[in-house]
PDB file of C-alpha atoms and ligand atoms in Angstrom:
ATOM      1  CA  MET A  11       0.223   0.127  -0.137  1.00  0.00           C
ATOM      2  CA  ARG A  12       2.699   2.289   0.770  1.00  0.00           C
ATOM      3  CA  ILE A  13       4.311   1.469  -3.026  1.00  0.00           C
ATOM      4  CA  ILE A  14       1.250   2.385  -4.050  1.00  0.00           C
ATOM      5  CA  THR A  15       1.084   5.591  -2.221  1.00  0.00           C
ATOM      6  CA  PHE A  16       4.320   6.499  -3.764  1.00  0.00           C
ATOM      7  CA  LEU A  17       3.363   6.020  -7.189  1.00  0.00           C
ATOM      8  CA  ILE A  18       0.590   8.338  -6.737  1.00  0.00           C
ATOM      9  CA  PHE A  19       2.765  11.315  -5.248  1.00  0.00           C
ATOM     10  CA  ALA A  20       5.188  10.062  -8.204  1.00  0.00           C
ATOM     11  CA  LEU A  21       2.915  10.953 -10.903  1.00  0.00           C
ATOM     12  CA  VAL A  22       0.959  13.507  -9.730  1.00  0.00           C
ATOM     13  CA  GLY A  23       3.161  15.729  -7.513  1.00  0.00           C
ATOM     14  CA  PRO A  24       4.868  17.263  -9.936  1.00  0.00           C
ATOM     15  CA  THR A  25       1.945  17.866 -12.174  1.00  0.00           C
ATOM     16  CA  VAL A  26      -0.545  19.399  -9.628  1.00  0.00           C
ATOM     17  CA  GLY A  27      -1.337  23.112 -10.150  1.00  0.00           C
ATOM     18  CA  ALA A  28      -3.754  25.591 -11.891  1.00  0.00           C
ATOM     19  CA  SER A  29      -1.734  25.438 -15.095  1.00  0.00           C
ATOM     20  CA  SER A  30      -1.476  21.828 -15.261  1.00  0.00           C
ATOM     21  CA  VAL A  31      -4.761  20.584 -15.148  1.00  0.00           C
ATOM     22  CA  THR A  32      -7.115  20.500 -18.371  1.00  0.00           C
ATOM     23  CA  SER A  33     -10.603  20.551 -18.572  1.00  0.00           C
ATOM     24  CA  GLU A  34     -10.839  18.190 -21.439  1.00  0.00           C
ATOM     25  CA  ALA A  35      -8.008  15.595 -21.240  1.00  0.00           C
ATOM     26  CA  PRO A  36      -9.248  12.008 -20.683  1.00  0.00           C
ATOM     27  CA  VAL A  37      -8.782  10.889 -16.470  1.00  0.00           C
ATOM     28  CA  ALA A  38      -5.931   8.248 -16.671  1.00  0.00           C
ATOM     29  CA  LEU A  39      -7.026   4.693 -14.820  1.00  0.00           C
ATOM     30  CA  ILE A  40      -3.913   3.026 -13.506  1.00  0.00           C
ATOM     31  CA  PHE A  41      -4.590  -0.454 -13.078  1.00  0.00           C
ATOM     32  CA  ASP A  42      -2.169  -1.982 -10.478  1.00  0.00           C
ATOM     33  CA  SER A  43      -2.852  -5.861 -10.847  1.00  0.00           C
ATOM     34  CA  ALA A  44      -0.377  -8.680 -10.036  1.00  0.00           C
ATOM     35  CA  THR A  45      -1.382 -10.135 -13.370  1.00  0.00           C
ATOM     36  CA  PRO A  46      -3.481  -8.454 -16.268  1.00  0.00           C
ATOM     37  CA  LEU A  47      -6.833  -8.578 -16.862  1.00  0.00           C
ATOM     38  CA  PRO A  48      -8.093 -10.883 -19.339  1.00  0.00           C
ATOM     39  CA  GLY A  49      -8.804  -9.389 -22.429  1.00  0.00           C
ATOM     40  CA  GLU A  50     -12.682 -10.229 -22.488  1.00  0.00           C
ATOM     41  CA  VAL A  51     -12.821  -8.793 -18.679  1.00  0.00           C
ATOM     42  CA  ALA A  52     -11.119  -5.959 -19.787  1.00  0.00           C
ATOM     43  CA  THR A  53     -12.960  -5.364 -23.037  1.00  0.00           C
ATOM     44  CA  ALA A  54     -16.251  -5.665 -21.037  1.00  0.00           C
ATOM     45  CA  LEU A  55     -15.202  -3.278 -18.267  1.00  0.00           C
ATOM     46  CA  HIS A  56     -13.675  -0.355 -20.651  1.00  0.00           C
ATOM     47  CA  GLN A  57     -17.095  -0.798 -22.033  1.00  0.00           C
ATOM     48  CA  GLU A  58     -19.309  -0.494 -19.454  1.00  0.00           C
ATOM     49  CA  VAL A  59     -17.437   2.535 -17.496  1.00  0.00           C
ATOM     50  CA  GLU A  60     -17.246   4.798 -20.730  1.00  0.00           C
ATOM     51  CA  SER A  61     -21.169   3.648 -21.130  1.00  0.00           C
ATOM     52  CA  ILE A  62     -21.842   4.959 -17.848  1.00  0.00           C
ATOM     53  CA  PHE A  63     -19.702   7.686 -17.922  1.00  0.00           C
ATOM     54  CA  ARG A  64     -21.230   8.837 -21.547  1.00  0.00           C
ATOM     55  CA  GLU A  65     -23.283  11.977 -20.677  1.00  0.00           C
ATOM     56  CA  THR A  66     -20.946  13.470 -18.086  1.00  0.00           C
ATOM     57  CA  GLY A  67     -18.150  14.670 -19.924  1.00  0.00           C
ATOM     58  CA  TYR A  68     -15.441  12.455 -18.737  1.00  0.00           C
ATOM     59  CA  SER A  69     -13.133  10.132 -20.918  1.00  0.00           C
ATOM     60  CA  PHE A  70     -10.753   7.706 -19.798  1.00  0.00           C
ATOM     61  CA  HIS A  71      -7.391   6.482 -20.829  1.00  0.00           C
ATOM     62  CA  TRP A  72      -6.806   2.649 -19.387  1.00  0.00           C
ATOM     63  CA  VAL A  73      -3.250   2.169 -18.482  1.00  0.00           C
ATOM     64  CA  ASN A  74      -1.702  -1.003 -16.761  1.00  0.00           C
ATOM     65  CA  ARG A  75       0.889   0.076 -14.446  1.00  0.00           C
ATOM     66  CA  SER A  76       3.302  -2.730 -15.593  1.00  0.00           C
ATOM     67  CA  GLU A  77       3.164  -1.088 -19.043  1.00  0.00           C
ATOM     68  CA  MET A  78       3.968   2.325 -18.179  1.00  0.00           C
ATOM     69  CA  LYS A  79       7.612   3.722 -19.028  1.00  0.00           C
ATOM     70  CA  ALA A  80      10.003   6.194 -17.388  1.00  0.00           C
ATOM     71  CA  GLY A  81       8.729   9.536 -18.523  1.00  0.00           C
ATOM     72  CA  ASP A  82       4.725   8.800 -18.867  1.00  0.00           C
ATOM     73  CA  SER A  83       2.825  11.487 -17.949  1.00  0.00           C
ATOM     74  CA  PHE A  84      -0.777  11.896 -16.919  1.00  0.00           C
ATOM     75  CA  PRO A  85      -2.679  15.382 -15.809  1.00  0.00           C
ATOM     76  CA  ASP A  86      -5.416  13.651 -14.273  1.00  0.00           C
ATOM     77  CA  LEU A  87      -4.946  10.463 -13.204  1.00  0.00           C
ATOM     78  CA  ILE A  88      -6.684   7.609 -10.420  1.00  0.00           C
ATOM     79  CA  VAL A  89      -4.826   4.512  -9.562  1.00  0.00           C
ATOM     80  CA  ILE A  90      -6.774   1.565  -9.367  1.00  0.00           C
ATOM     81  CA  ARG A  91      -5.606  -1.466  -7.427  1.00  0.00           C
ATOM     82  CA  ILE A  92      -6.594  -5.006  -8.109  1.00  0.00           C
ATOM     83  CA  LYS A  93      -6.480  -7.515  -5.378  1.00  0.00           C
ATOM     84  CA  SER A  94      -6.790 -11.223  -6.860  1.00  0.00           C
ATOM     85  CA  THR A  95      -7.329 -12.170 -10.030  1.00  0.00           C
ATOM     86  CA  CYS A  96     -10.345 -11.135 -12.092  1.00  0.00           C
ATOM     87  CA  GLY A  97     -10.509 -14.204 -14.521  1.00  0.00           C
ATOM     88  CA  GLU A  98     -12.951 -16.407 -13.774  1.00  0.00           C
ATOM     89  CA  ILE A  99     -16.237 -16.092 -11.421  1.00  0.00           C
ATOM     90  CA  ASP A 100     -14.417 -18.165  -8.496  1.00  0.00           C
ATOM     91  CA  VAL A 101     -16.570 -21.158  -7.251  1.00  0.00           C
ATOM     92  CA  ARG A 102     -14.795 -21.216  -3.739  1.00  0.00           C
ATOM     93  CA  PRO A 103     -16.683 -19.916  -0.767  1.00  0.00           C
ATOM     94  CA  PRO A 104     -16.735 -16.853   0.384  1.00  0.00           C
ATOM     95  CA  ALA A 105     -14.322 -16.037   3.412  1.00  0.00           C
ATOM     96  CA  VAL A 106     -15.928 -14.867   6.530  1.00  0.00           C
ATOM     97  CA  SER A 107     -14.461 -11.377   7.547  1.00  0.00           C
ATOM     98  CA  LYS A 108     -16.191  -8.086   8.308  1.00  0.00           C
ATOM     99  CA  ARG A 109     -13.733  -5.720   7.830  1.00  0.00           C
ATOM    100  CA  HIS A 110     -12.949  -6.816   4.486  1.00  0.00           C
ATOM    101  CA  ALA A 111     -16.706  -7.343   3.365  1.00  0.00           C
ATOM    102  CA  ALA A 112     -16.703  -4.721   1.041  1.00  0.00           C
ATOM    103  CA  LEU A 113     -16.103  -5.352  -2.650  1.00  0.00           C
ATOM    104  CA  ALA A 114     -14.292  -2.054  -3.463  1.00  0.00           C
ATOM    105  CA  TRP A 115     -13.373   1.319  -1.547  1.00  0.00           C
ATOM    106  CA  ALA A 116     -11.866   4.664  -2.036  1.00  0.00           C
ATOM    107  CA  HIS A 117      -9.414   6.592   0.658  1.00  0.00           C
ATOM    108  CA  VAL A 118     -10.157   9.981   1.988  1.00  0.00           C
ATOM    109  CA  SER A 119      -7.681  11.928   4.067  1.00  0.00           C
ATOM    110  CA  GLU A 120      -8.955  14.656   6.168  1.00  0.00           C
ATOM    111  CA  GLY A 121     -12.209  14.934   4.278  1.00  0.00           C
ATOM    112  CA  ASP A 122     -10.616  15.045   1.297  1.00  0.00           C
ATOM    113  CA  MET A 123     -11.249  12.042  -1.401  1.00  0.00           C
ATOM    114  CA  LEU A 124      -7.824  10.330  -2.475  1.00  0.00           C
ATOM    115  CA  PRO A 125      -6.843   9.389  -6.071  1.00  0.00           C
ATOM    116  CA  PHE A 126      -6.760   5.852  -5.469  1.00  0.00           C
ATOM    117  CA  ILE A 127      -9.287   2.899  -5.454  1.00  0.00           C
ATOM    118  CA  GLU A 128      -8.883  -0.861  -4.316  1.00  0.00           C
ATOM    119  CA  ILE A 129     -11.345  -3.600  -5.713  1.00  0.00           C
ATOM    120  CA  ASP A 130     -11.170  -7.165  -4.563  1.00  0.00           C
ATOM    121  CA  CYS A 131     -11.897  -8.880  -7.875  1.00  0.00           C
ATOM    122  CA  ALA A 132     -12.615 -12.707  -5.948  1.00  0.00           C
ATOM    123  CA  ARG A 133     -14.936 -11.616  -3.474  1.00  0.00           C
ATOM    124  CA  LEU A 134     -16.857  -9.932  -6.556  1.00  0.00           C
ATOM    125  CA  GLY A 135     -16.275 -13.565  -8.527  1.00  0.00           C
ATOM    126  CA  ARG A 136     -17.536 -15.366  -5.608  1.00  0.00           C
ATOM    127  CA  MET A 137     -20.584 -12.894  -5.439  1.00  0.00           C
ATOM    128  CA  LEU A 138     -21.619 -13.768  -8.915  1.00  0.00           C
ATOM    129  CA  ARG A 139     -20.788 -17.294  -8.614  1.00  0.00           C
ATOM    130  CA  ALA A 140     -23.249 -17.707  -5.606  1.00  0.00           C
ATOM    131  CA  ALA A 141     -26.114 -15.824  -7.691  1.00  0.00           C
ATOM    132  CA  GLY A 142     -25.557 -18.372 -10.578  1.00  0.00           C
ATOM    133  CA  PHE A 143     -24.130 -16.056 -12.973  1.00  0.00           C
ATOM    134  CA  GLY A 144     -22.001 -17.131 -15.869  1.00  0.00           C
ATOM    135  CA  ASP A 145     -21.960 -20.309 -17.623  1.00  0.00           C
ATOM    136  CA  SER A 146     -18.993 -20.826 -20.017  1.00  0.00           C
ATOM    137  CA  ALA A 147     -15.763 -19.147 -19.135  1.00  0.00           C
ATOM    138  CA  LEU A 148     -15.914 -16.446 -22.013  1.00  0.00           C
ATOM    139  CA  SER A 149     -19.361 -15.650 -20.476  1.00  0.00           C
ATOM    140  CA  GLN A 150     -18.017 -15.863 -17.201  1.00  0.00           C
ATOM    141  CA  ARG A 151     -15.428 -13.039 -17.851  1.00  0.00           C
ATOM    142  CA  GLN A 152     -18.250 -10.912 -20.021  1.00  0.00           C
ATOM    143  CA  VAL A 153     -19.978 -10.884 -16.889  1.00  0.00           C
ATOM    144  CA  MET A 154     -17.168 -10.241 -14.545  1.00  0.00           C
ATOM    145  CA  GLY A 155     -16.203  -7.257 -16.519  1.00  0.00           C
ATOM    146  CA  LYS A 156     -19.489  -5.822 -16.628  1.00  0.00           C
ATOM    147  CA  ALA A 157     -19.899  -6.005 -12.685  1.00  0.00           C
ATOM    148  CA  LEU A 158     -16.651  -4.985 -12.461  1.00  0.00           C
ATOM    149  CA  GLY A 159     -17.279  -1.705 -14.720  1.00  0.00           C
ATOM    150  CA  ARG A 160     -20.238  -1.092 -12.253  1.00  0.00           C
ATOM    151  CA  VAL A 161     -18.331  -1.736  -8.860  1.00  0.00           C
ATOM    152  CA  LEU A 162     -15.514   0.732 -10.545  1.00  0.00           C
ATOM    153  CA  ALA A 163     -17.901   3.540 -11.543  1.00  0.00           C
ATOM    154  CA  HIS A 164     -19.036   3.770  -8.186  1.00  0.00           C
ATOM    155  CA  GLU A 165     -15.970   4.148  -6.771  1.00  0.00           C
ATOM    156  CA  LEU A 166     -14.956   6.720  -9.359  1.00  0.00           C
ATOM    157  CA  TYR A 167     -18.046   8.924  -8.633  1.00  0.00           C
ATOM    158  CA  HIS A 168     -17.061   9.361  -5.351  1.00  0.00           C
ATOM    159  CA  VAL A 169     -13.297  10.124  -6.556  1.00  0.00           C
ATOM    160  CA  LEU A 170     -14.425  12.121  -9.106  1.00  0.00           C
ATOM    161  CA  THR A 171     -16.846  14.329  -7.219  1.00  0.00           C
ATOM    162  CA  GLY A 172     -15.282  14.327  -3.783  1.00  0.00           C
ATOM    163  CA  ASN A 173     -19.028  13.168  -2.581  1.00  0.00           C
ATOM    164  CA  THR A 174     -19.279  10.709  -0.027  1.00  0.00           C
ATOM    165  CA  GLN A 175     -22.658  10.257   0.019  1.00  0.00           C
ATOM    166  CA  HIS A 176     -24.899   7.933  -1.598  1.00  0.00           C
ATOM    167  CA  ALA A 177     -27.974   7.735  -4.222  1.00  0.00           C
ATOM    168  CA  HIS A 178     -31.424   5.838  -3.798  1.00  0.00           C
ATOM    169  CA  SER A 179     -30.730   3.933  -6.650  1.00  0.00           C
ATOM    170  CA  GLY A 180     -28.493   3.842  -9.722  1.00  0.00           C
ATOM    171  CA  VAL A 181     -24.893   3.227  -9.684  1.00  0.00           C
ATOM    172  CA  ALA A 182     -24.272   5.437  -6.574  1.00  0.00           C
ATOM    173  CA  GLN A 183     -26.469   3.305  -3.971  1.00  0.00           C
ATOM    174  CA  PRO A 184     -24.499   2.348  -1.090  1.00  0.00           C
ATOM    175  CA  ALA A 185     -24.811  -1.472  -1.983  1.00  0.00           C
ATOM    176  CA  LEU A 186     -25.031  -3.114  -5.151  1.00  0.00           C
ATOM    177  CA  SER A 187     -26.414  -6.478  -5.329  1.00  0.00           C
ATOM    178  CA  PRO A 188     -25.945  -9.764  -8.038  1.00  0.00           C
ATOM    179  CA  ALA A 189     -29.067  -8.224  -9.509  1.00  0.00           C
ATOM    180  CA  HIS A 190     -27.636  -4.858  -9.909  1.00  0.00           C
ATOM    181  CA  LEU A 191     -24.009  -5.782 -11.317  1.00  0.00           C
ATOM    182  CA  THR A 192     -25.665  -7.985 -13.791  1.00  0.00           C
ATOM    183  CA  THR A 193     -28.920  -6.233 -15.073  1.00  0.00           C
ATOM    184  CA  SER A 194     -28.610  -5.115 -18.469  1.00  0.00           C
ATOM    185  CA  THR A 195     -28.173  -1.301 -17.563  1.00  0.00           C
ATOM    186  CA  LEU A 196     -27.419   0.562 -14.603  1.00  0.00           C
ATOM    187  CA  THR A 197     -26.880   4.360 -14.714  1.00  0.00           C
ATOM    188  CA  PHE A 198     -26.158   7.077 -12.707  1.00  0.00           C
ATOM    189  CA  THR A 199     -29.537   9.568 -11.380  1.00  0.00           C
ATOM    190  CA  ALA A 200     -30.116  12.830 -12.774  1.00  0.00           C
ATOM    191  CA  ARG A 201     -28.695  14.182  -9.366  1.00  0.00           C
ATOM    192  CA  GLU A 202     -25.104  12.522  -9.922  1.00  0.00           C
ATOM    193  CA  LEU A 203     -24.822  13.360 -13.329  1.00  0.00           C
ATOM    194  CA  SER A 204     -25.373  16.897 -12.570  1.00  0.00           C
ATOM    195  CA  LEU A 205     -22.230  16.173  -9.844  1.00  0.00           C
ATOM    196  CA  LEU A 206     -19.977  14.628 -12.456  1.00  0.00           C
ATOM    197  CA  THR A 207     -19.371  17.675 -14.617  1.00  0.00           C
ATOM    198  CA  ARG A 208     -15.957  17.546 -15.842  1.00  0.00           C
ATOM    199  CA  ARG A 209     -15.010  20.626 -14.200  1.00  0.00           C
ATOM    200  CA  SER A 210     -15.626  18.884 -10.512  1.00  0.00           C
ATOM    201  CA  TYR A 211     -12.186  16.665 -10.755  1.00  0.00           C
ATOM    202  CA  ALA A 212      -9.994  18.938 -12.281  1.00  0.00           C
ATOM    203  CA  ALA A 213     -10.935  21.901  -9.655  1.00  0.00           C
ATOM    204  CA  ARG A 214     -10.217  19.780  -6.925  1.00  0.00           C
ATOM    205  CA  GLN A 215      -7.162  18.677  -8.146  1.00  0.00           C
ATOM    206  CA  THR A 216      -5.693  22.311  -8.248  1.00  0.00           C
ATOM    207  CA  GLN A 217      -6.851  22.562  -4.517  1.00  0.00           C
ATOM    208  CA  GLN A 218      -5.484  19.131  -3.353  1.00  0.00           C
ATOM    209  CA  SER A 219      -2.828  19.280  -0.966  1.00  0.00           C
ATOM    210  CA  ALA A 220      -0.438  16.237   0.081  1.00  0.00           C
ATOM    211  CA  PRO A 221      -2.575  13.920   1.481  1.00  0.00           C
ATOM    212  CA  THR A 222      -1.859  10.780   4.036  1.00  0.00           C
ATOM    213  CA  LEU A 223      -3.436   7.376   3.153  1.00  0.00           C
ATOM    214  CA  SER A 224      -6.429   6.077   5.181  1.00  0.00           C
ATOM    215  CA  GLU A 225      -6.021   2.338   5.868  1.00  0.00           C
ATOM    216  CA  GLU A 226      -9.482   1.790   6.276  1.00  0.00           C
ATOM    217  CA  PRO A 227     -12.195   0.960   3.485  1.00  0.00           C
ATOM    218  CA  VAL A 228     -14.931   4.057   3.723  1.00  0.00           C
ATOM    219  CA  PHE A 229     -17.165   3.604   0.842  1.00  0.00           C
ATOM    220  CA  GLU A 230     -18.405   0.127   0.265  1.00  0.00           C
ATOM    221  CA  SER A 231     -20.108  -1.063  -3.411  1.00  0.00           C
ATOM    222  CA  GLY A 232     -21.625  -3.931  -2.093  1.00  0.00           C
ATOM    223  CA  ARG A 233     -21.317  -6.946   0.863  1.00  0.00           C
TER     224      ARG A 233
HETATM  225 ZN1   ZN B   6     -19.845   4.213  -2.195  1.00  0.00          ZN
END
């Protein structure tokens, strides 16, 4: 976790400032995972997130940390740490742990959202499997990618708006069930769309001072 924190500072630190943040540049989503996402999972994930954010003005640049080169620079970035593998829908029973019951979480420091999201893919896979989703390996990966996209969209909402509140329905509701994660479409409500203006993140980035990382999961996409 401290390594990730350093990565955030290394990339954000030199570029934070009013003159460095553009209002139209895509937000780089930097995936930090032990193994790259399978192609079908990544494709479904990208499509789902881009579909959910289509009306917001945000666009995203998808980056694998393992493929980054020295000198890479991103004016706006969010690091997504993937815990465990995201390939198949796991058949093992879920481990019992209250503290780590969340599928994903973002971090705050002194009330400010940090550009750092963690997602527990194994837990997501077990949740989907228990609900009976995914027959073939291909459909499993497509279901996983779509669900992963919705979990990520929920956390991106918190980070991009700096808003810790939840909605009564849609992507930003406090808990996403297997049905929410696999239904044909799941969108933000009008209120969240109004908060997700492209300016919200850029404006906050110019004001952000060097934070310290919270060790606690604070926002949960599902249990
Ligand atoms: Zn949340």
